[in-house]
mmCIF file of C-alpha atoms and ligand atoms in Angstrom:
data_model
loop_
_atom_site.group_PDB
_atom_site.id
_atom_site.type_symbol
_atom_site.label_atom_id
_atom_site.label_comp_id
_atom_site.label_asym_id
_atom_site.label_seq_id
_atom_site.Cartn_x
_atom_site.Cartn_y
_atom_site.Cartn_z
ATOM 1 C CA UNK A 1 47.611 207.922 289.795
ATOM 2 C CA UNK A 2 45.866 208.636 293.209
ATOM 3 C CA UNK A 3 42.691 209.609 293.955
ATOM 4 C CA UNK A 4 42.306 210.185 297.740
ATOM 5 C CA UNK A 5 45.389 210.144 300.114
ATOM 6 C CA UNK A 6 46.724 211.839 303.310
ATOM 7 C CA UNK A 7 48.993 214.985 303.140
ATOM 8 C CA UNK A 8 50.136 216.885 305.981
ATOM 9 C CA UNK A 9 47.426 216.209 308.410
ATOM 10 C CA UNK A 10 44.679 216.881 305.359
ATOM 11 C CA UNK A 11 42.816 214.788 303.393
ATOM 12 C CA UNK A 12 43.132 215.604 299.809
ATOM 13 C CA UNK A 13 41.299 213.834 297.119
ATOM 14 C CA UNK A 14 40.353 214.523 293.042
ATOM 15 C CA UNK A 15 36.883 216.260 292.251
ATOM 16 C CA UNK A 16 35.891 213.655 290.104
ATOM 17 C CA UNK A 17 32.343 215.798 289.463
ATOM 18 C CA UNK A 18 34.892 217.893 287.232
ATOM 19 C CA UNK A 19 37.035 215.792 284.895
ATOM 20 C CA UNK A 20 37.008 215.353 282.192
ATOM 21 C CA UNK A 21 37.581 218.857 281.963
ATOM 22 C CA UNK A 22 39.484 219.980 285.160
ATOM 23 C CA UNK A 23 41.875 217.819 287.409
ATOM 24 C CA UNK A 24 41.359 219.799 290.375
ATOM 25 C CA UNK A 25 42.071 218.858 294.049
ATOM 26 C CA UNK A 26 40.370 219.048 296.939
ATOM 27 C CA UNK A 27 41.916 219.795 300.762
ATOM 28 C CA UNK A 28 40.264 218.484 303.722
ATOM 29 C CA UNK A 29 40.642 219.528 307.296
ATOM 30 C CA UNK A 30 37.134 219.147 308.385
ATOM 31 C CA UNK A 31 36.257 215.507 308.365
ATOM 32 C CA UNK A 32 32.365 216.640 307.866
ATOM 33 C CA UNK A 33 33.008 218.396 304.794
ATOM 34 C CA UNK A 34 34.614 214.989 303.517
ATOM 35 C CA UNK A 35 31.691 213.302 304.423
ATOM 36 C CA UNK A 36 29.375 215.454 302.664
ATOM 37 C CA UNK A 37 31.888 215.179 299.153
ATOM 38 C CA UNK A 38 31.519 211.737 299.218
ATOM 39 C CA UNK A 39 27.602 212.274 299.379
ATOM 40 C CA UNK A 40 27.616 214.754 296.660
ATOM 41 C CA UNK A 41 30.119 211.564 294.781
ATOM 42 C CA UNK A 42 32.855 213.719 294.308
ATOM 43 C CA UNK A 43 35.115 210.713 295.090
ATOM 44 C CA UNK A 44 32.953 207.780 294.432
ATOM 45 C CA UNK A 45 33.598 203.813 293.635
ATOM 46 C CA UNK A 46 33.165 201.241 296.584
ATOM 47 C CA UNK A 47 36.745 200.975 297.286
ATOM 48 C CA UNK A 48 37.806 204.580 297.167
ATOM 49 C CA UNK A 49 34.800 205.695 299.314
ATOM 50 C CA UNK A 50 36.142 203.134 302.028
ATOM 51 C CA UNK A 51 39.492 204.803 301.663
ATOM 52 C CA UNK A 52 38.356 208.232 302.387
ATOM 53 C CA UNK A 53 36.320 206.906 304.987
ATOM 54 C CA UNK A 54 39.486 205.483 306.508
ATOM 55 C CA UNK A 55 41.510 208.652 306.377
ATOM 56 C CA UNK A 56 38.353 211.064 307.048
ATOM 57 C CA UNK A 57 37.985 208.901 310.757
ATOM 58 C CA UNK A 58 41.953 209.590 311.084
ATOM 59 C CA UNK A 59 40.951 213.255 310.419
ATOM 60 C CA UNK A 60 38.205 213.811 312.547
ATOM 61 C CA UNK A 61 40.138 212.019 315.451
ATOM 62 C CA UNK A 62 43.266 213.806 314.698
ATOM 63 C CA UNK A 63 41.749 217.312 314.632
ATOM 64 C CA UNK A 64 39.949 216.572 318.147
ATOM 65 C CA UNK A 65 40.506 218.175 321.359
ATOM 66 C CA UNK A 66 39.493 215.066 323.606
ATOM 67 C CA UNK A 67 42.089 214.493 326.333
ATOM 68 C CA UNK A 68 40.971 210.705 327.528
ATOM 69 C CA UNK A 69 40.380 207.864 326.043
ATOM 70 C CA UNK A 70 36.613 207.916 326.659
ATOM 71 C CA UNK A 71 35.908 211.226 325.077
ATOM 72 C CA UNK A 72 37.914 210.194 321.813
ATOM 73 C CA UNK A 73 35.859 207.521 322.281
ATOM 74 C CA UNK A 74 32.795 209.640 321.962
ATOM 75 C CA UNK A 75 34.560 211.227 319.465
ATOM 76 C CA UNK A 76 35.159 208.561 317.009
ATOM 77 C CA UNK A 77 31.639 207.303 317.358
ATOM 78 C CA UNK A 78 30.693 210.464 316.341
ATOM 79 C CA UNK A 79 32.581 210.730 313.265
ATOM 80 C CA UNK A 80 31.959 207.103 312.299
ATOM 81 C CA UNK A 81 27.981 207.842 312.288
ATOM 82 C CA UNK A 82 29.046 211.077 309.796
ATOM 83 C CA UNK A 83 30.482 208.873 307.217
ATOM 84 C CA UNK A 84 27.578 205.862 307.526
ATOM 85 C CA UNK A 85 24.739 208.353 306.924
ATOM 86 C CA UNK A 86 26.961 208.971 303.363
ATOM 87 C CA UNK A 87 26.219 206.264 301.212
ATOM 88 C CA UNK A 88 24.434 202.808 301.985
ATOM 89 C CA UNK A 89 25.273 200.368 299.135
ATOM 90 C CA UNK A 90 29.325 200.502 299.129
ATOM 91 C CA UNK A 91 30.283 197.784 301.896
ATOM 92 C CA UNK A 92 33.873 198.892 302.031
ATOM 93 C CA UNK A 93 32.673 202.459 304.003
ATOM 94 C CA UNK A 94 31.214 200.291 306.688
ATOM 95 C CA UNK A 95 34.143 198.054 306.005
ATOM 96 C CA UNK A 96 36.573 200.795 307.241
ATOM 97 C CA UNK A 97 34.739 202.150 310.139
ATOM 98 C CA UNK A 98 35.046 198.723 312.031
ATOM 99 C CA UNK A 99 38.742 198.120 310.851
ATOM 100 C CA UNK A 100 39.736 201.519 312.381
ATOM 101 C CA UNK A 101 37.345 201.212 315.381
ATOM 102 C CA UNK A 102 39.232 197.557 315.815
ATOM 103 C CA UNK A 103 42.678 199.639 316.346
ATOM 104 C CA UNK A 104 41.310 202.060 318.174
ATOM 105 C CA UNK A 105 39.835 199.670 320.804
ATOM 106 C CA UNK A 106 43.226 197.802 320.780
ATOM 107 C CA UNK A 107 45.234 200.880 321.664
ATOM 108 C CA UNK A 108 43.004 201.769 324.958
ATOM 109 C CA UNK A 109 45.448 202.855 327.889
ATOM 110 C CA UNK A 110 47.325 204.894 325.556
ATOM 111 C CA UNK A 111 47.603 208.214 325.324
ATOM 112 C CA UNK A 112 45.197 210.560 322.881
ATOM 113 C CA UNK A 113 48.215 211.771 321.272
ATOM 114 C CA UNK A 114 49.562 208.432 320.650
ATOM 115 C CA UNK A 115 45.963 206.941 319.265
ATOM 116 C CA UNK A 116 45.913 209.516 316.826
ATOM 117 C CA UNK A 117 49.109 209.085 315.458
ATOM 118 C CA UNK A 118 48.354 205.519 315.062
ATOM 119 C CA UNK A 119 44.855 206.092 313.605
ATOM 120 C CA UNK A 120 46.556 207.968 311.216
ATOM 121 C CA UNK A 121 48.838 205.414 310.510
ATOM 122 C CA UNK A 122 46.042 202.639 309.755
ATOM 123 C CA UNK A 123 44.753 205.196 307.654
ATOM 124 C CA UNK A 124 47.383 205.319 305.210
ATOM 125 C CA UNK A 125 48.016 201.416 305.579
ATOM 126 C CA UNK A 126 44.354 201.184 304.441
ATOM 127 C CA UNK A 127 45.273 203.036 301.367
ATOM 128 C CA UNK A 128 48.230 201.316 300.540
ATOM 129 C CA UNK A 129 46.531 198.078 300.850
ATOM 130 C CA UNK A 130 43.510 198.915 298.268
ATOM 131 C CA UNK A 131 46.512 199.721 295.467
ATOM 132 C CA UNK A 132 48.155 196.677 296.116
ATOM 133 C CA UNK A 133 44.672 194.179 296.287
ATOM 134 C CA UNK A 134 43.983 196.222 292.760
ATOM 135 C CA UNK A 135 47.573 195.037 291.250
ATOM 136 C CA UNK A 136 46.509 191.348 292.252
ATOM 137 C CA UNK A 137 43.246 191.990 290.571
ATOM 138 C CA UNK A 138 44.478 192.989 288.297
ATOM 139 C CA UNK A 139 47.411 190.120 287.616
ATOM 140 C CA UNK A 140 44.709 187.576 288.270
ATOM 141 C CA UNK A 141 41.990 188.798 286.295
ATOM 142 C CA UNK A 142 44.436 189.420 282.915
ATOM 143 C CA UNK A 143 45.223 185.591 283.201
ATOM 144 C CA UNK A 144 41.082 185.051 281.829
ATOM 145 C CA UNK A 145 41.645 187.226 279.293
ATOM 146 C CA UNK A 146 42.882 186.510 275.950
ATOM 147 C CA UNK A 147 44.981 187.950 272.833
ATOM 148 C CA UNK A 148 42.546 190.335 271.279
ATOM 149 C CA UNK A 149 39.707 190.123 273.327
ATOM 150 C CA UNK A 150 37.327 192.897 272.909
ATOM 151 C CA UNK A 151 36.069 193.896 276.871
ATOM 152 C CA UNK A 152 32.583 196.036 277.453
ATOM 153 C CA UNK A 153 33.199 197.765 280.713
ATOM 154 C CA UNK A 154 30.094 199.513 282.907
ATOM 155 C CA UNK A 155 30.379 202.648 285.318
ATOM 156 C CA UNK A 156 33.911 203.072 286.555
ATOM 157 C CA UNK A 157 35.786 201.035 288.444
ATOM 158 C CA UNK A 158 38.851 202.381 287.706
ATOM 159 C CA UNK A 159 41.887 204.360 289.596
ATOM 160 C CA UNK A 160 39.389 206.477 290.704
ATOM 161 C CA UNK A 161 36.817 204.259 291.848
ATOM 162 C CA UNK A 162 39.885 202.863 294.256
ATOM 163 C CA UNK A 163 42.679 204.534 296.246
ATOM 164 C CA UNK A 164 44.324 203.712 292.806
ATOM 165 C CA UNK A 165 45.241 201.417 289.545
ATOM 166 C CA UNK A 166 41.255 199.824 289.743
ATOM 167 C CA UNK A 167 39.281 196.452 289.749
ATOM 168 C CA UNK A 168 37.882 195.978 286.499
ATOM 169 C CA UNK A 169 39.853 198.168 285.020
ATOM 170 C CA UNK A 170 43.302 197.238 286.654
ATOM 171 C CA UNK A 171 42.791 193.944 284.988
ATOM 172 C CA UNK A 172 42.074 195.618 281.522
ATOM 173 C CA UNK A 173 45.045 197.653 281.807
ATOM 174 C CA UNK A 174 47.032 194.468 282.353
ATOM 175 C CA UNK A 175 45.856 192.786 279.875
ATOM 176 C CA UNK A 176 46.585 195.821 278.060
ATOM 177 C CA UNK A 177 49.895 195.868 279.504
ATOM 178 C CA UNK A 178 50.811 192.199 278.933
ATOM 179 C CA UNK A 179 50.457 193.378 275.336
ATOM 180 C CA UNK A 180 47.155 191.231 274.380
ATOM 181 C CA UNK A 181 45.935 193.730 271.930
ATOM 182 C CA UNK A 182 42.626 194.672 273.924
ATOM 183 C CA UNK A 183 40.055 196.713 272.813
ATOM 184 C CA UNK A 184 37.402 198.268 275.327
ATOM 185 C CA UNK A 185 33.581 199.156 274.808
ATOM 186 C CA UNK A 186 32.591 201.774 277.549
ATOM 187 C CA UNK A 187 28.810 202.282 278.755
ATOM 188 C CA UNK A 188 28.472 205.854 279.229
ATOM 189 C CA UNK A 189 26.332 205.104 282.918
ATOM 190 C CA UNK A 190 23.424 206.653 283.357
ATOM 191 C CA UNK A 191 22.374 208.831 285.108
ATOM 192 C CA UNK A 192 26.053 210.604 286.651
ATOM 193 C CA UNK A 193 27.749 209.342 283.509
ATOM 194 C CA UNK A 194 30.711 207.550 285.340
ATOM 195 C CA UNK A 195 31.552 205.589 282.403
ATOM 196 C CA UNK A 196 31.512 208.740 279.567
ATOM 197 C CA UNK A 197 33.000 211.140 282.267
ATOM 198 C CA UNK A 198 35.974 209.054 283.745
ATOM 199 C CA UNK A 199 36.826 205.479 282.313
ATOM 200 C CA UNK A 200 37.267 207.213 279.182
ATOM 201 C CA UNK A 201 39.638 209.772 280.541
ATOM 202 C CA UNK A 202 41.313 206.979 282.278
ATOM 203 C CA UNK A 203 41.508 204.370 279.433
ATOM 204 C CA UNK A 204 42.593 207.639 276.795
ATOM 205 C CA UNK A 205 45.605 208.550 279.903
ATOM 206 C CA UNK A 206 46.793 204.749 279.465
ATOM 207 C CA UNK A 207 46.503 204.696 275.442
ATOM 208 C CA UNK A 208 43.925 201.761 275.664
ATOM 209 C CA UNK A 209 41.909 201.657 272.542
ATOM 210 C CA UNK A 210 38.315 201.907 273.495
ATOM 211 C CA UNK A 211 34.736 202.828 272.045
ATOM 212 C CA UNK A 212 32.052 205.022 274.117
ATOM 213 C CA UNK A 213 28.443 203.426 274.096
ATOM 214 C CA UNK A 214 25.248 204.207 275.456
ATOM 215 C CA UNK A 215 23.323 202.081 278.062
ATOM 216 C CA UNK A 216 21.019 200.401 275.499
ATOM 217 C CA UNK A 217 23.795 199.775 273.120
ATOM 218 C CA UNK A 218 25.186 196.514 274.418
ATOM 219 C CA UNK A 219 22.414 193.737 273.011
ATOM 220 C CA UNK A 220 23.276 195.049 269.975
ATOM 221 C CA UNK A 221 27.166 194.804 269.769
ATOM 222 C CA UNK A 222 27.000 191.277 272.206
ATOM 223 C CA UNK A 223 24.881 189.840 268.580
ATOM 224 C CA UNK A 224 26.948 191.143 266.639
ATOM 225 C CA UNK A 225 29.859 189.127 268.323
ATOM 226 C CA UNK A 226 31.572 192.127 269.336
ATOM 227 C CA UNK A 227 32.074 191.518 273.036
ATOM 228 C CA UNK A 228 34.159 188.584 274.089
ATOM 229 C CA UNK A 229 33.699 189.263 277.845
ATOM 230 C CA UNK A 230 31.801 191.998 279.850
ATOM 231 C CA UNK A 231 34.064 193.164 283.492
ATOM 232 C CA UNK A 232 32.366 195.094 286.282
ATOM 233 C CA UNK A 233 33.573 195.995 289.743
ATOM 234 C CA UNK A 234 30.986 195.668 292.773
ATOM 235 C CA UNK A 235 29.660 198.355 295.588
ATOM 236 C CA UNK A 236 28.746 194.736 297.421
ATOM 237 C CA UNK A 237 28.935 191.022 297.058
ATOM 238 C CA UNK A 238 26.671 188.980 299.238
ATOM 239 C CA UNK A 239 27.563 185.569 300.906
ATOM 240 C CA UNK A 240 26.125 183.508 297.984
ATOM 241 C CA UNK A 241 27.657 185.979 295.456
ATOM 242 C CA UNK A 242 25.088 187.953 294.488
ATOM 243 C CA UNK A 243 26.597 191.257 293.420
ATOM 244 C CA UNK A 244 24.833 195.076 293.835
ATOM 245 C CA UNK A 245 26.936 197.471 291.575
ATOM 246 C CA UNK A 246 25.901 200.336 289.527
ATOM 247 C CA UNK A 247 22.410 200.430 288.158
ATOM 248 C CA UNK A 248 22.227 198.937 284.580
ATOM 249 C CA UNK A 249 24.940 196.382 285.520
ATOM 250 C CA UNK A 250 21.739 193.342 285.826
ATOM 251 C CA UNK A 251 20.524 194.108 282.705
ATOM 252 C CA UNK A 252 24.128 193.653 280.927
ATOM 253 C CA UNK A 253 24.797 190.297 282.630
ATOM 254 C CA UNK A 254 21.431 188.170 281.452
ATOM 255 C CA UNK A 255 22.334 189.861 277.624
ATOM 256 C CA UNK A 256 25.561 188.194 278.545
ATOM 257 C CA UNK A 257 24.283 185.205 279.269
ATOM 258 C CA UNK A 258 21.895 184.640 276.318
ATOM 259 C CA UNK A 259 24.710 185.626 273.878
ATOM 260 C CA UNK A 260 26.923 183.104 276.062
ATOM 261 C CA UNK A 261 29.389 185.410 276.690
ATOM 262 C CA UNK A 262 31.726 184.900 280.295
ATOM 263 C CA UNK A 263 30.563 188.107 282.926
ATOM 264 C CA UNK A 264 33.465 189.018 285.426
ATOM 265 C CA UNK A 265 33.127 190.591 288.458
ATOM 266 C CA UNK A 266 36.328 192.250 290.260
ATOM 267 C CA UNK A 267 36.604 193.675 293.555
ATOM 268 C CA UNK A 268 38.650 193.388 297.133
ATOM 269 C CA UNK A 269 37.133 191.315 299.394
ATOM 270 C CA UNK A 270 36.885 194.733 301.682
ATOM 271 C CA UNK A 271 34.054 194.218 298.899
ATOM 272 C CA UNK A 272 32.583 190.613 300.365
ATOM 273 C CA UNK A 273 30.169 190.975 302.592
ATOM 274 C CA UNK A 274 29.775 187.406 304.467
ATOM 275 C CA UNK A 275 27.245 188.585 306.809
ATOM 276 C CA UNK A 276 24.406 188.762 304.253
ATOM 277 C CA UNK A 277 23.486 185.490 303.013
ATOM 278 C CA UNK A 278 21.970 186.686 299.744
ATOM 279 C CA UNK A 279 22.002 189.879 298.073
ATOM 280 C CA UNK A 280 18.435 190.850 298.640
ATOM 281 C CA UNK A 281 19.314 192.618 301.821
ATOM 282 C CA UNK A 282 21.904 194.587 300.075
ATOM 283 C CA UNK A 283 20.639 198.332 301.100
ATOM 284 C CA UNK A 284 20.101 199.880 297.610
ATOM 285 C CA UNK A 285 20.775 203.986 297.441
ATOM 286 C CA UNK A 286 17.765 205.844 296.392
ATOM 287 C CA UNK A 287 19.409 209.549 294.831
ATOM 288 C CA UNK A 288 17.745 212.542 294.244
ATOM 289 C CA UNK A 289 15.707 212.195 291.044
ATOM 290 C CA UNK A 290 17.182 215.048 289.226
ATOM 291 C CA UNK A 291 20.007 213.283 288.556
ATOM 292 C CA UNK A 292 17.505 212.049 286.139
ATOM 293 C CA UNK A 293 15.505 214.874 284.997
ATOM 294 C CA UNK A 294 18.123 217.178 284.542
ATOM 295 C CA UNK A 295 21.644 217.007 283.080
ATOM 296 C CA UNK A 296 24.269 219.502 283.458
ATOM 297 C CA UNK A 297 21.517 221.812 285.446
ATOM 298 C CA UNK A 298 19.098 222.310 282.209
ATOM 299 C CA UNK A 299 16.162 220.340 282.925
ATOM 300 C CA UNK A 300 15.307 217.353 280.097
ATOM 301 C CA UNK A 301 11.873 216.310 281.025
ATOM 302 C CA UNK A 302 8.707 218.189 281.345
ATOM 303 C CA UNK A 303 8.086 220.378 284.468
ATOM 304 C CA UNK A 304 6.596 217.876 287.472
ATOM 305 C CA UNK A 305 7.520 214.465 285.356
ATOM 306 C CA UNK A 306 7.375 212.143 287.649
ATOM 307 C CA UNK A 307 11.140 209.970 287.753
ATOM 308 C CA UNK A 308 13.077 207.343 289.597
ATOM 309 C CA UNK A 309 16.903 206.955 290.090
ATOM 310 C CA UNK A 310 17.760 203.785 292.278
ATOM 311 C CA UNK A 311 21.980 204.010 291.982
ATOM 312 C CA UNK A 312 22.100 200.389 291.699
ATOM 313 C CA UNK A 313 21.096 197.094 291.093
ATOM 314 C CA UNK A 314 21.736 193.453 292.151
ATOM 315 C CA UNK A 315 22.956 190.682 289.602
ATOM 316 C CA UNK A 316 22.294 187.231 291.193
ATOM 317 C CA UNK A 317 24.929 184.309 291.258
ATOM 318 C CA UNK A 318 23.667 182.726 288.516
ATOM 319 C CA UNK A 319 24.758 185.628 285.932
ATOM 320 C CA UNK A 320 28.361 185.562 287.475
ATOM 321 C CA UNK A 321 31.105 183.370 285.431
ATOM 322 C CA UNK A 322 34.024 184.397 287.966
ATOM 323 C CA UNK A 323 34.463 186.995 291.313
ATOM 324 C CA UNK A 324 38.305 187.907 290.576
ATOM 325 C CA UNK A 325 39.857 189.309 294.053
ATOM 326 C CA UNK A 326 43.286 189.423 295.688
ATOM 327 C CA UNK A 327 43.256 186.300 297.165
ATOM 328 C CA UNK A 328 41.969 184.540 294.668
ATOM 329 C CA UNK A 329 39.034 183.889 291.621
ATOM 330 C CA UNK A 330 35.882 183.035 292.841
ATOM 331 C CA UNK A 331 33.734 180.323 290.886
ATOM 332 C CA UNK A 332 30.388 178.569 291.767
ATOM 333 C CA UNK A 333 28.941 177.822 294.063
ATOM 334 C CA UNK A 334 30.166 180.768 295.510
ATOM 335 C CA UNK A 335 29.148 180.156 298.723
ATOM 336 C CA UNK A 336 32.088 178.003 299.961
ATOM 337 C CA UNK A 337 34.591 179.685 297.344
ATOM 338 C CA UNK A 338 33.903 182.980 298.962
ATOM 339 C CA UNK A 339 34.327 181.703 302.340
ATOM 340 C CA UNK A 340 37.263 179.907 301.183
ATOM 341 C CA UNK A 341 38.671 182.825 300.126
ATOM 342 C CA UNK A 342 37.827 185.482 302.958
ATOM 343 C CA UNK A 343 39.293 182.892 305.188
ATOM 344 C CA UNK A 344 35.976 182.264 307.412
HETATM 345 O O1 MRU B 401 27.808 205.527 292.419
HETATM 346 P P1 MRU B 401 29.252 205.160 292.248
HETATM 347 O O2 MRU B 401 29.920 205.896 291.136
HETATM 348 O O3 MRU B 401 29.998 205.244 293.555
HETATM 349 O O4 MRU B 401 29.210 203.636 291.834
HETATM 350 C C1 MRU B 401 30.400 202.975 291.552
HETATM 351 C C2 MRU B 401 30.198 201.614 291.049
HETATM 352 O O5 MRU B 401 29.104 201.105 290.964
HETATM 353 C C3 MRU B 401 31.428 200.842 290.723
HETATM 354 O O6 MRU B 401 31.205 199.974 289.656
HETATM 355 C C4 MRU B 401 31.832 200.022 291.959
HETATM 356 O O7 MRU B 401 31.914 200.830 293.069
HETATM 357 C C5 MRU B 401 33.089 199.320 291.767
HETATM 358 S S1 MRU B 401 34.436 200.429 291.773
HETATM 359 C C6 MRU B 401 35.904 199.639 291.825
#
């Protein structure tokens, strides 16, 4: 399945604010109208929004009427501030801006014409990529998991949270696909419902057995010894391995760790972000608070209630048992294995 890729000098991407209900897809020719989707979250998921980021810089630059270098220049800078003012927390958007601003600068002296079409050629390399780190993931992450294993999942970090296939989820489906007999407990994900919305569409699509749970659910089922292992993907994994990812995802790994059960993080390391030595300067996205108040546009709360919706949270080191990426799994002290690993 993909979830954002390039077709005939367009952009085109699934409106995941729709499914379950309606697999619709979206065109893109205006690389600010990508921008604002991935605002409103209709692609979401750290690695897919550095994806579209990716392809919506091709877009912008391939759509432009510069006819030097400098203006296209101009140009790109331009269209590179568009997609940072989008979303803070996901690394891989920021990620993506310098990896196609890299190839840009590298291709000075040629010709506009020539830049774009090799913009647009990173692009799609970028997207290819993501799959193929998520099929690693997902080969090395199966290896922790065992014959029966029963998996509690948070948010989505599925296909659609990724150009394709997933992080967490890639490794659950194969696991599932090695035939280990898996089953899945889903938290539905307050307050956007990522997890009730799309990993169970996702899981039902690949005939994974799996049970739908609410947030406060999972203290109760880890005591009951029904969760061997809990799997999350990451918006952004500091230098010491502290990981932000969707809010509700700290609370899940210290229950983990008083019922002794392993936490897994899985991500790229388009994911790592080496320059912050600890998590706490991981830029946390404040959304609008009606996300909160009101579901499906019919208000829940009292008129004027007062409410707060940070969109994620930070789980220190400590919590995390493994950091499963491409190159490798990640253990403590993460420091050196993440360096190890990035290649720094
Ligand atoms: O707000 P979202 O839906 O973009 O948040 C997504 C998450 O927190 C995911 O768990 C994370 O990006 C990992 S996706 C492979």
């Amino acid at each position: 399945m993909r979830t954002v890729w390039w077709s005939k000098n367009r952009v085109k991407l699934i409106d995941q604010t729709k499914l379950p209900f309606k697999t619709e897809v979206l065109e893109f020719r205006d690389y600010r109208k990508l921008a604002r989707a991935i605002k409103e979250m209709r692609l979401r998921g750290a690695p897919a929004i550095g994806v579209a980021t990716a392809l919506g810089i091709a877009l912008g630059i391939n759509h432009s009427k510069a006819s030097s270098f400098r203006e296209l220049s101009k140009e790109l800078d331009r269209t590179i501030k568009t997609f940072q003012g989008t979303r803070p927390t996901a690394v891989n958007l920021f990620w993506a801006c310098r990896r196609m601003k890299k190839k840009f600068r590298e291709n000075r002296g040629k010709s506009p014409k020539e830049i774009k079409r090799i913009l647009v050629q990173e692009a799609k390399r970028i997207t290819q990529e993501d799959i193929d780190c998520c099929k690693r993931i997902g080969e090395l992450g199966a290896s922790l998991i065992k014959k029966g294993d029963s998996i509690l999942t948070h948010c989505n970090a599925g296909a659609l949270a990724t150009a394709g296939y997933g992080t967490a989820l890639g490794v659950i489906k194969k696991a599932h696909e090695e035939g280990k007999r898996i089953k899945v407990f889903i938290d539905e994900t307050r307050p956007r419902l990522q997890g009730a919305r799309l990993t169970t569409w996702e899981l039902k699509r690949e005939g994974i057995p799996f049970t739908l749970i609410t947030d406060n659910m999972a203290g109760y089922f880890m005591k009951k010894k029904e969760i061997d292992l809990v799997i999350v993907g990451a918006d952004r994994i500091a230098g010491n391995g502290d990981v932000a990812n969707k809010i509700g995802t700290y609370p899940l790994a210290v229950l983990a760790k008083e019922h002794k059960i392993p936490f897994y993080v899985a991500a790229p390391t388009s994911t790592i972000d080496l320059r912050l030595p600890s998590g706490n300067r991981i830029p946390i996205e404040e959304r609008n608070t009606r996300e909160v108040t009101h579901m499906g546009g019919r208000a829940l709360v009292p008129k004027g209630t007062k409410a707060a919706n940070p969109a994620f949270d930070l789980t220190p080191n400590r919590y995390i048992k493994a950091i499963i990426t491409e190159k490798g799994i990640a253990r403590r002290p993460y420091r050196q294995s993440l360096r190890k690993i990035c290649g720094w």
